[in-house]
mmCIF file of C-alpha atoms in Angstrom:
data_model
loop_
_atom_site.group_PDB
_atom_site.id
_atom_site.type_symbol
_atom_site.label_atom_id
_atom_site.label_comp_id
_atom_site.label_asym_id
_atom_site.label_seq_id
_atom_site.Cartn_x
_atom_site.Cartn_y
_atom_site.Cartn_z
ATOM 1 C CA MET A 1285 65.316 -73.887 100.762
ATOM 2 C CA LYS A 1286 61.755 -74.054 99.422
ATOM 3 C CA LYS A 1287 60.646 -76.795 97.073
ATOM 4 C CA THR A 1288 60.064 -74.257 94.299
ATOM 5 C CA GLU A 1289 63.658 -73.041 94.668
ATOM 6 C CA ARG A 1290 64.992 -76.575 94.393
ATOM 7 C CA ILE A 1291 62.960 -77.137 91.231
ATOM 8 C CA GLN A 1292 64.365 -73.970 89.681
ATOM 9 C CA ILE A 1293 67.939 -74.914 90.595
ATOM 10 C CA ALA A 1294 67.468 -78.333 88.979
ATOM 11 C CA LYS A 1295 66.059 -76.805 85.793
ATOM 12 C CA ASN A 1296 68.904 -74.322 85.646
ATOM 13 C CA THR A 1297 71.475 -77.101 86.011
ATOM 14 C CA LEU A 1298 69.949 -78.977 83.072
ATOM 15 C CA GLU A 1299 69.937 -75.766 81.011
ATOM 16 C CA ILE A 1300 73.644 -75.274 81.729
ATOM 17 C CA ILE A 1301 74.375 -78.871 80.749
ATOM 18 C CA GLU A 1302 72.433 -78.413 77.524
ATOM 19 C CA GLN A 1303 74.202 -75.191 76.531
ATOM 20 C CA GLY A 1304 77.600 -76.471 77.661
ATOM 21 C CA HIS A 1305 78.698 -73.425 79.636
ATOM 22 C CA TYR A 1306 77.789 -70.915 82.340
ATOM 23 C CA THR A 1307 78.949 -67.518 83.571
ATOM 24 C CA ASN A 1308 80.414 -67.494 87.066
ATOM 25 C CA ARG A 1309 80.196 -64.741 89.664
ATOM 26 C CA LYS A 1310 83.305 -63.078 88.241
ATOM 27 C CA GLY A 1311 81.698 -62.779 84.820
ATOM 28 C CA ILE A 1312 83.912 -65.489 83.348
ATOM 29 C CA THR A 1313 82.382 -68.017 80.936
ATOM 30 C CA ILE A 1314 83.066 -71.558 82.112
ATOM 31 C CA SER A 1315 82.831 -74.272 79.465
ATOM 32 C CA ILE A 1316 81.769 -77.773 80.542
ATOM 33 C CA LYS A 1317 80.893 -79.126 77.095
ATOM 34 C CA GLU A 1318 83.887 -81.436 76.666
ATOM 35 C CA GLN A 1319 83.726 -82.641 80.272
ATOM 36 C CA MET A 1320 80.052 -83.483 79.896
ATOM 37 C CA GLN A 1321 80.533 -85.308 76.610
ATOM 38 C CA LYS A 1322 83.315 -87.374 78.126
ATOM 39 C CA CYS A 1323 81.522 -88.347 81.332
ATOM 40 C CA ILE A 1324 78.307 -89.263 79.487
ATOM 41 C CA GLU A 1325 80.104 -91.347 76.868
ATOM 42 C CA SER A 1326 82.287 -93.042 79.493
ATOM 43 C CA SER A 1327 79.512 -93.895 81.953
ATOM 44 C CA ILE A 1328 79.131 -97.651 82.374
ATOM 45 C CA HIS A 1329 76.146 -99.741 83.402
ATOM 46 C CA TYR A 1330 77.357 -102.683 85.458
ATOM 47 C CA ALA A 1331 74.747 -105.411 85.212
ATOM 48 C CA ALA A 1332 74.559 -107.791 88.164
ATOM 49 C CA GLU A 1333 75.924 -110.644 86.073
ATOM 50 C CA SER A 1334 79.049 -108.682 85.049
ATOM 51 C CA PHE A 1335 80.755 -108.760 88.435
ATOM 52 C CA ASP A 1336 82.619 -112.039 87.933
ATOM 53 C CA ASP A 1337 84.682 -110.203 85.305
ATOM 54 C CA VAL A 1338 85.171 -107.230 87.656
ATOM 55 C CA ARG A 1339 86.403 -109.497 90.464
ATOM 56 C CA GLU A 1340 88.862 -111.141 88.098
ATOM 57 C CA LYS A 1341 90.274 -107.734 87.150
ATOM 58 C CA ILE A 1342 90.781 -106.597 90.740
ATOM 59 C CA ALA A 1343 92.169 -109.904 92.049
ATOM 60 C CA PRO A 1344 95.824 -108.798 91.576
ATOM 61 C CA ILE A 1345 95.137 -105.597 93.553
ATOM 62 C CA LEU A 1346 93.599 -107.491 96.444
ATOM 63 C CA ALA A 1347 96.444 -109.996 96.426
ATOM 64 C CA THR A 1348 99.311 -107.497 96.486
ATOM 65 C CA SER A 1349 98.126 -104.220 98.023
ATOM 66 C CA LYS A 1350 99.258 -103.344 101.521
ATOM 67 C CA THR A 1351 97.759 -99.854 101.542
ATOM 68 C CA PRO A 1352 96.603 -98.858 105.053
ATOM 69 C CA THR A 1353 93.041 -97.574 105.063
ATOM 70 C CA ARG A 1354 92.070 -94.318 106.751
ATOM 71 C CA PHE A 1355 88.523 -93.695 107.961
ATOM 72 C CA ASP A 1356 87.329 -90.085 108.247
ATOM 73 C CA VAL A 1357 83.974 -89.200 109.790
ATOM 74 C CA LEU A 1358 82.785 -85.759 108.719
ATOM 75 C CA ASP A 1359 79.662 -83.764 109.482
ATOM 76 C CA ALA A 1360 79.314 -82.919 105.809
ATOM 77 C CA THR A 1361 77.319 -83.703 102.703
ATOM 78 C CA THR A 1362 78.762 -85.804 99.904
ATOM 79 C CA LEU A 1363 79.498 -82.670 97.872
ATOM 80 C CA ASP A 1364 81.055 -80.903 100.864
ATOM 81 C CA ALA A 1365 83.379 -83.860 101.414
ATOM 82 C CA ALA A 1366 84.227 -84.076 97.712
ATOM 83 C CA TYR A 1367 85.074 -80.369 97.576
ATOM 84 C CA LYS A 1368 87.310 -80.714 100.635
ATOM 85 C CA LEU A 1369 89.250 -83.569 99.048
ATOM 86 C CA SER A 1370 89.555 -81.744 95.737
ATOM 87 C CA MET A 1371 91.001 -78.728 97.558
ATOM 88 C CA GLU A 1372 93.627 -81.086 98.993
ATOM 89 C CA GLY A 1373 94.666 -81.863 95.430
ATOM 90 C CA ILE A 1374 93.209 -85.376 95.464
ATOM 91 C CA THR A 1375 91.897 -86.425 92.067
ATOM 92 C CA ASP A 1376 91.027 -90.135 92.386
ATOM 93 C CA ILE A 1377 87.795 -89.465 94.312
ATOM 94 C CA VAL A 1378 84.599 -91.430 93.853
ATOM 95 C CA GLY A 1379 81.346 -90.667 95.642
ATOM 96 C CA LEU A 1380 78.506 -93.087 96.261
ATOM 97 C CA ASN A 1381 75.098 -91.901 95.088
ATOM 98 C CA PHE A 1382 72.360 -93.370 97.323
ATOM 99 C CA ALA A 1383 70.252 -93.873 94.251
ATOM 100 C CA SER A 1384 66.599 -94.318 93.583
ATOM 101 C CA ALA A 1385 66.264 -97.778 92.083
ATOM 102 C CA LYS A 1386 63.555 -96.720 89.642
ATOM 103 C CA ASN A 1387 64.011 -93.037 88.755
ATOM 104 C CA PRO A 1388 67.190 -91.333 87.503
ATOM 105 C CA GLY A 1389 68.086 -88.567 89.933
ATOM 106 C CA GLY A 1390 65.259 -89.573 92.259
ATOM 107 C CA GLY A 1391 62.778 -86.728 92.501
ATOM 108 C CA PHE A 1392 65.195 -83.851 91.943
ATOM 109 C CA LEU A 1393 63.168 -82.396 89.055
ATOM 110 C CA ASN A 1394 60.138 -82.225 91.370
ATOM 111 C CA GLY A 1395 62.014 -80.501 94.181
ATOM 112 C CA SER A 1396 62.535 -83.527 96.407
ATOM 113 C CA GLN A 1397 65.340 -83.279 98.921
ATOM 114 C CA ALA A 1398 67.693 -86.151 99.707
ATOM 115 C CA GLN A 1399 71.318 -87.066 98.992
ATOM 116 C CA GLU A 1400 70.798 -88.121 95.377
ATOM 117 C CA GLU A 1401 68.643 -85.089 94.625
ATOM 118 C CA SER A 1402 71.334 -82.775 95.981
ATOM 119 C CA ILE A 1403 73.944 -84.381 93.746
ATOM 120 C CA ALA A 1404 71.700 -84.322 90.660
ATOM 121 C CA ARG A 1405 70.832 -80.623 91.183
ATOM 122 C CA SER A 1406 74.458 -79.581 91.481
ATOM 123 C CA THR A 1407 76.328 -81.737 88.966
ATOM 124 C CA GLY A 1408 76.245 -83.133 85.448
ATOM 125 C CA LEU A 1409 75.177 -86.587 86.679
ATOM 126 C CA TYR A 1410 71.616 -86.753 85.312
ATOM 127 C CA PRO A 1411 72.470 -87.278 81.598
ATOM 128 C CA CYS A 1412 74.876 -90.055 82.615
ATOM 129 C CA LEU A 1413 72.021 -91.848 84.352
ATOM 130 C CA ILE A 1414 69.575 -91.340 81.498
ATOM 131 C CA LYS A 1415 72.108 -92.879 79.109
ATOM 132 C CA ASN A 1416 72.072 -96.022 81.271
ATOM 133 C CA PHE A 1417 68.325 -96.245 81.844
ATOM 134 C CA GLU A 1418 68.470 -100.037 81.619
ATOM 135 C CA MET A 1419 69.445 -100.133 85.303
ATOM 136 C CA TYR A 1420 66.163 -98.517 86.284
ATOM 137 C CA GLN A 1421 64.120 -100.735 84.003
ATOM 138 C CA VAL A 1422 65.688 -103.846 85.545
ATOM 139 C CA ASN A 1423 64.779 -102.668 89.044
ATOM 140 C CA ARG A 1424 61.253 -101.685 88.009
ATOM 141 C CA ASN A 1425 60.730 -105.211 86.731
ATOM 142 C CA HIS A 1426 62.415 -106.902 89.687
ATOM 143 C CA GLY A 1427 59.350 -107.170 91.911
ATOM 144 C CA SER A 1428 61.120 -106.705 95.257
ATOM 145 C CA CYS A 1429 62.393 -103.745 97.251
ATOM 146 C CA LEU A 1430 65.635 -105.632 97.719
ATOM 147 C CA TYR A 1431 66.287 -104.391 94.188
ATOM 148 C CA THR A 1432 69.274 -105.622 92.188
ATOM 149 C CA ASP A 1433 73.049 -105.217 92.144
ATOM 150 C CA ASN A 1434 72.943 -103.221 88.907
ATOM 151 C CA MET A 1435 74.840 -99.941 89.215
ATOM 152 C CA ILE A 1436 76.224 -97.112 87.094
ATOM 153 C CA TYR A 1437 79.760 -95.738 87.151
ATOM 154 C CA SER A 1438 80.159 -92.167 85.865
ATOM 155 C CA PRO A 1439 83.743 -90.850 85.686
ATOM 156 C CA ASP A 1440 84.773 -87.227 86.210
ATOM 157 C CA VAL A 1441 81.329 -85.683 86.455
ATOM 158 C CA PRO A 1442 81.542 -81.862 86.617
ATOM 159 C CA VAL A 1443 80.320 -80.396 89.900
ATOM 160 C CA LEU A 1444 78.837 -77.006 89.002
ATOM 161 C CA LYS A 1445 77.140 -75.874 92.194
ATOM 162 C CA ASP A 1446 77.285 -76.258 95.940
ATOM 163 C CA ASP A 1447 74.490 -77.804 98.021
ATOM 164 C CA ASP A 1448 72.736 -74.423 98.166
ATOM 165 C CA GLY A 1449 72.566 -74.218 94.381
ATOM 166 C CA GLU A 1450 75.202 -71.489 94.062
ATOM 167 C CA LEU A 1451 77.370 -71.754 90.949
ATOM 168 C CA LEU A 1452 81.035 -72.477 91.622
ATOM 169 C CA ASP A 1453 83.610 -70.115 90.187
ATOM 170 C CA THR A 1454 85.511 -73.187 88.996
ATOM 171 C CA PRO A 1455 83.860 -76.595 88.642
ATOM 172 C CA TYR A 1456 85.680 -79.670 89.890
ATOM 173 C CA LEU A 1457 85.334 -83.315 88.855
ATOM 174 C CA LEU A 1458 83.845 -86.120 90.917
ATOM 175 C CA SER A 1459 83.425 -89.700 89.773
ATOM 176 C CA ILE A 1460 80.163 -91.224 90.987
ATOM 177 C CA ILE A 1461 78.893 -94.758 91.578
ATOM 178 C CA THR A 1462 75.096 -94.837 91.430
ATOM 179 C CA SER A 1463 73.718 -97.805 93.352
ATOM 180 C CA PRO A 1464 70.373 -98.260 95.102
ATOM 181 C CA ALA A 1465 70.343 -99.629 98.620
ATOM 182 C CA VAL A 1466 67.831 -102.144 99.846
ATOM 183 C CA ASN A 1467 64.604 -100.384 100.894
ATOM 184 C CA ALA A 1468 64.571 -102.002 104.312
ATOM 185 C CA GLY A 1469 61.506 -100.114 105.536
ATOM 186 C CA ALA A 1470 59.358 -101.224 102.611
ATOM 187 C CA ILE A 1471 60.559 -104.804 102.958
ATOM 188 C CA LYS A 1472 59.678 -104.910 106.657
ATOM 189 C CA ARG A 1473 56.208 -103.560 105.869
ATOM 190 C CA ASN A 1474 55.364 -105.449 102.711
ATOM 191 C CA GLU A 1475 57.858 -108.281 102.143
ATOM 192 C CA ARG A 1476 58.344 -109.894 105.515
ATOM 193 C CA HIS A 1477 59.546 -113.078 103.828
ATOM 194 C CA ASN A 1478 62.579 -111.097 102.605
ATOM 195 C CA VAL A 1479 63.575 -109.492 105.920
ATOM 196 C CA SER A 1480 66.323 -112.066 106.505
ATOM 197 C CA GLN A 1481 67.821 -111.122 103.125
ATOM 198 C CA ILE A 1482 68.362 -107.433 103.901
ATOM 199 C CA GLU A 1483 71.823 -107.716 105.452
ATOM 200 C CA PRO A 1484 73.354 -110.356 103.132
ATOM 201 C CA VAL A 1485 72.049 -108.539 100.045
ATOM 202 C CA MET A 1486 73.493 -105.239 101.255
ATOM 203 C CA ILE A 1487 76.859 -106.788 102.077
ATOM 204 C CA SER A 1488 76.995 -108.369 98.624
ATOM 205 C CA ARG A 1489 76.045 -105.044 97.018
ATOM 206 C CA ILE A 1490 78.683 -103.185 98.970
ATOM 207 C CA GLU A 1491 81.324 -105.651 97.827
ATOM 208 C CA LYS A 1492 80.330 -104.803 94.260
ATOM 209 C CA VAL A 1493 80.487 -101.038 94.896
ATOM 210 C CA LEU A 1494 84.018 -101.425 96.237
ATOM 211 C CA SER A 1495 84.926 -103.628 93.294
ATOM 212 C CA VAL A 1496 83.812 -100.929 90.844
ATOM 213 C CA ALA A 1497 85.851 -98.328 92.744
ATOM 214 C CA LEU A 1498 88.959 -100.514 92.601
ATOM 215 C CA VAL A 1499 88.623 -101.508 88.957
ATOM 216 C CA HIS A 1500 88.596 -97.781 88.096
ATOM 217 C CA CYS A 1501 91.622 -97.101 90.345
ATOM 218 C CA HIS A 1502 89.847 -94.989 92.960
ATOM 219 C CA LYS A 1503 91.438 -95.026 96.396
ATOM 220 C CA ASN A 1504 89.415 -92.241 98.040
ATOM 221 C CA LEU A 1505 85.754 -93.135 98.591
ATOM 222 C CA ILE A 1506 82.962 -90.942 99.944
ATOM 223 C CA LEU A 1507 80.443 -93.404 101.336
ATOM 224 C CA GLY A 1508 78.127 -91.479 103.626
ATOM 225 C CA ALA A 1509 75.474 -93.476 105.439
ATOM 226 C CA TRP A 1510 76.521 -96.733 103.803
ATOM 227 C CA ALA A 1511 79.820 -96.575 105.704
ATOM 228 C CA VAL A 1512 78.495 -98.442 108.754
ATOM 229 C CA VAL A 1513 77.833 -101.484 106.609
ATOM 230 C CA PHE A 1514 81.122 -101.011 104.767
ATOM 231 C CA LEU A 1515 82.892 -101.532 108.085
ATOM 232 C CA LYS A 1516 81.530 -105.076 108.125
ATOM 233 C CA MET A 1517 83.343 -105.627 104.835
ATOM 234 C CA SER A 1518 86.698 -104.385 106.090
ATOM 235 C CA ARG A 1519 88.505 -107.722 106.250
ATOM 236 C CA MET A 1520 87.345 -108.669 102.771
ATOM 237 C CA MET A 1521 87.781 -105.534 100.696
ATOM 238 C CA LEU A 1522 90.027 -102.910 102.267
ATOM 239 C CA PRO A 1523 93.205 -103.791 100.320
ATOM 240 C CA GLY A 1524 93.711 -101.128 97.679
ATOM 241 C CA ILE A 1525 91.445 -98.548 99.331
ATOM 242 C CA SER A 1526 93.313 -95.767 101.116
ATOM 243 C CA ARG A 1527 90.486 -93.611 102.454
ATOM 244 C CA PHE A 1528 86.815 -93.969 103.409
ATOM 245 C CA ILE A 1529 84.685 -90.933 104.262
#
């Protein structure tokens, strides 16, 4: 797909969000207005200092759950995996958005191509991020590419398109946790004094991502490339989580 095509798909997605509906390939008008209002209003910015309260809320789950955890490895994008689970009738799905720390949706409006941009082009996520712009401002002011543990939880975001930008006949809902990873490459180039912090900061951040998933009762997580590091957390956080992808 050319950059110009990606830009047009992104603009079209925002137009659909603004008008609150679209016409699918069967000529049927699909309304997303109520779904969009709900996911925007219900999106939550979790500041780094709020996680003591989150841990307190999930403590009973961690203490009592004996749910066995299943790990699936798929050659699929986040949206592909989410669609597969939704077709299985699973509704408590949450996907991890490998977010830009400083720009909502990364560079999706400029035609950039990465995991976050694909999600932003195909779903109603962008307004949820704009509503919680404080997360980006905190990271812009942070002064390190370790970034912060601030993250955004957006429930039941409508997925309107596939990865190729084709409108779905029927949208499905995907909850999304937007959290930036450490920019390890930039740290190794420009912040060598912080290299030793890369792994502990990521492990701490991952613990917080899992905590947000649990506090919102999600048991099916689509983790993508973060999953390797999640495995290091398995003894600490797997209770209550039934499926990692």
